[in-house]
């Protein structure tokens, strides 16, 4: 098996298209099983969250299977659909861009009434296939020597004992740890200038919405290399 793992996409559909094309070209001569694992944060901040989810549902490169990890931004989108008051938190990290990608005007005022109006409009506009996709996201994917999660893990705890809070949000306690975990953790969540491979983790969030660069790790046996795609 050859694994491709893609970091935080954040509404950058054009970069995802280019990265998919580069992944397909990279794997063209490979005869074994090919799997893409997406690390979450498909929505918010970038211009085309709706387009990203459309592609993840219907445009994964031919010949690949795929698995999808949940990010904290994806969870925030679901939280808003359940409770309009969640907008007070979500709006600070990308909600307006996501709503606009679905043709919904973001609330202009800090008002429960306006939040609920936007929630109802969003509920009307979002396709059922997008809801099913978001609700079916996985907390973690464990394959071979790797654990694929969004943010990281709590050092010292087994993968199956991790909380959703840590899998979606952890930063310093995980990033600063030199612990050798039971699996090498492949993650996004914390933007970095370039993909990084350490003995205990691989970081892949290169801040696509701000830098224009979307990154992917290619994992096969003991090998790890990186593929990237930009705005053009």
XYZ file of C-alpha atoms in Angstrom:
232
model
C 0.000 0.000 0.000
C 1.046 3.563 -0.688
C -0.530 6.198 1.569
C -1.041 9.843 0.672
C -2.076 12.143 3.514
C -3.262 15.704 2.878
C -3.143 18.515 5.432
C -5.718 21.215 6.180
C -7.498 22.324 2.977
C -9.584 25.201 4.432
C -11.749 25.957 1.428
C -8.868 25.968 -1.073
C -10.529 23.960 -3.824
C -8.153 25.074 -6.591
C -5.101 23.892 -4.667
C -6.866 20.606 -3.912
C -7.490 20.058 -7.628
C -3.817 20.648 -8.387
C -2.657 18.413 -5.551
C -5.008 15.626 -6.644
C -3.508 15.868 -10.140
C 0.028 15.634 -8.751
C -0.894 12.686 -6.561
C -2.436 10.886 -9.547
C 0.711 11.508 -11.586
C 2.940 10.362 -8.729
C 1.011 7.099 -8.389
C 0.497 6.432 -12.119
C 3.067 3.640 -12.282
C 2.305 2.169 -8.856
C 0.433 -1.132 -9.063
C -0.429 -1.622 -5.396
C -3.281 -0.320 -3.255
C -3.472 3.481 -3.102
C -5.151 5.355 -0.261
C -5.584 9.061 0.466
C -6.194 10.091 4.071
C -7.432 13.653 4.560
C -6.613 15.229 7.926
C -9.637 17.492 8.417
C -10.433 21.208 8.346
C -11.989 21.072 4.905
C -13.957 24.276 5.502
C -13.512 27.903 6.705
C -11.110 30.720 5.850
C -10.557 29.876 2.189
C -12.980 30.936 -0.570
C -14.639 27.648 -1.549
C -15.558 25.352 1.332
C -18.545 24.043 -0.600
C -16.350 23.227 -3.573
C -13.875 21.355 -1.385
C -16.570 19.088 0.004
C -17.993 18.550 -3.486
C -14.580 17.334 -4.596
C -14.006 15.103 -1.598
C -17.353 13.434 -2.194
C -17.039 13.015 -5.934
C -13.570 13.748 -7.309
C -10.994 11.634 -5.466
C -8.390 10.529 -8.037
C -9.341 7.421 -10.001
C -7.967 4.196 -8.561
C -7.666 5.576 -5.016
C -9.693 4.810 -1.934
C -10.065 7.525 0.699
C -10.646 8.097 4.388
C -11.533 11.358 6.063
C -10.569 12.654 9.519
C -12.665 15.284 11.326
C -11.110 18.677 12.058
C -12.160 21.255 14.632
C -13.480 23.569 11.889
C -15.626 20.798 10.437
C -17.027 20.151 13.906
C -17.756 23.867 14.379
C -19.813 23.850 11.181
C -21.909 20.964 12.506
C -22.225 22.665 15.893
C -23.710 25.751 14.228
C -26.261 23.665 12.353
C -27.387 22.247 15.707
C -27.266 25.489 17.674
C -27.216 28.978 16.166
C -25.507 30.368 19.270
C -22.373 28.447 18.257
C -21.833 31.195 15.684
C -20.382 33.418 18.403
C -17.376 31.109 18.497
C -17.325 29.948 14.885
C -17.369 33.429 13.319
C -13.869 34.195 14.621
C -12.223 31.404 12.641
C -13.802 31.249 9.233
C -17.582 30.985 9.422
C -18.352 33.949 7.124
C -16.324 32.507 4.253
C -18.001 29.127 4.623
C -21.514 30.563 4.739
C -20.854 32.691 1.661
C -19.595 29.666 -0.263
C -23.075 28.174 0.252
C -24.824 31.390 -0.784
C -25.757 32.392 2.774
C -25.181 35.950 4.020
C -23.276 35.926 7.326
C -25.031 37.654 10.236
C -24.118 41.335 10.335
C -25.035 41.844 14.001
C -24.392 39.981 17.232
C -27.981 38.897 17.609
C -29.483 35.520 18.477
C -32.276 36.256 16.027
C -29.830 36.937 13.182
C -27.776 33.872 14.076
C -30.896 31.715 13.842
C -31.877 33.277 10.523
C -28.450 32.382 9.122
C -28.623 28.881 10.575
C -31.988 28.231 8.922
C -30.730 29.591 5.595
C -27.623 27.420 5.850
C -29.707 24.372 6.706
C -31.709 25.004 3.536
C -28.677 25.508 1.303
C -26.334 22.758 2.414
C -26.801 19.542 0.389
C -27.756 16.403 2.291
C -24.701 14.690 0.818
C -22.492 17.324 2.496
C -24.184 16.745 5.838
C -23.741 12.993 5.522
C -20.078 13.492 4.668
C -19.456 15.758 7.674
C -21.320 13.492 10.073
C -19.372 10.471 8.866
C -15.889 11.885 9.470
C -13.556 9.760 11.606
C -11.821 10.868 14.800
C -8.658 8.969 13.862
C -7.384 6.485 11.308
C -4.752 3.958 12.411
C -2.875 2.017 9.743
C 0.417 0.192 10.157
C 2.934 2.310 12.027
C 0.893 5.510 11.668
C -2.007 7.249 13.398
C -3.709 9.923 11.306
C -5.475 12.580 13.383
C -6.339 16.242 12.979
C -4.518 18.080 15.779
C -2.459 15.479 17.621
C -2.685 13.225 20.648
C -2.239 13.516 24.379
C 1.257 12.068 25.083
C 1.196 9.012 27.314
C -2.298 7.849 26.331
C -3.071 5.063 23.889
C -4.782 6.111 20.669
C -8.067 4.478 21.684
C -8.060 6.455 24.955
C -7.691 9.895 23.347
C -10.488 12.418 23.802
C -12.121 14.239 20.913
C -11.059 17.508 22.543
C -7.393 16.593 22.184
C -7.735 14.989 18.748
C -9.363 18.188 17.459
C -7.576 20.916 19.415
C -4.329 19.917 21.152
C -1.213 21.914 20.364
C 1.697 22.612 22.731
C 1.541 19.484 24.900
C 1.702 17.381 21.736
C 3.978 19.517 19.574
C 6.594 19.979 22.298
C 6.653 16.323 23.312
C 9.700 14.196 22.521
C 7.855 11.035 23.549
C 7.979 8.127 21.131
C 4.283 7.375 20.720
C 2.880 3.934 19.957
C 2.397 5.168 16.372
C 3.965 7.970 14.373
C 1.271 10.662 14.421
C 0.411 12.310 11.092
C -1.450 15.562 11.750
C -2.420 19.046 10.621
C -4.080 21.841 12.672
C -0.991 23.931 13.469
C 0.288 25.901 10.456
C 3.989 25.592 9.621
C 6.093 26.999 6.793
C 6.926 23.570 5.375
C 5.939 19.955 6.109
C 7.946 18.440 8.937
C 8.976 14.877 9.740
C 10.204 14.070 13.258
C 10.741 10.730 14.938
C 7.290 10.831 16.558
C 5.131 12.929 14.216
C 4.631 14.329 10.716
C 3.045 17.802 10.417
C 1.262 18.759 7.197
C -0.680 22.012 7.719
C 1.091 24.602 5.576
C -1.676 27.209 5.929
C -3.122 26.813 2.432
C -5.677 29.607 2.874
C -2.895 32.111 3.650
C 0.197 30.744 1.879
C -1.542 29.162 -1.098
C 0.415 25.930 -0.479
C -1.360 22.635 0.220
C 0.822 19.743 1.352
C 0.722 15.968 1.228
C 2.919 13.243 2.743
C 3.618 10.112 0.731
C 4.179 7.103 2.978
C 5.394 3.743 1.711
C 7.268 1.236 3.857
C 9.815 3.375 5.772
C 9.860 6.130 3.164
C 8.298 9.560 3.713
C 8.364 12.317 1.110
C 6.215 15.343 0.366
C 4.173 16.676 -2.558
C 2.808 20.234 -2.627
C 0.506 22.309 -4.824
C 0.120 26.086 -4.945
C -2.262 28.621 -6.444
C -0.906 28.061 -9.964
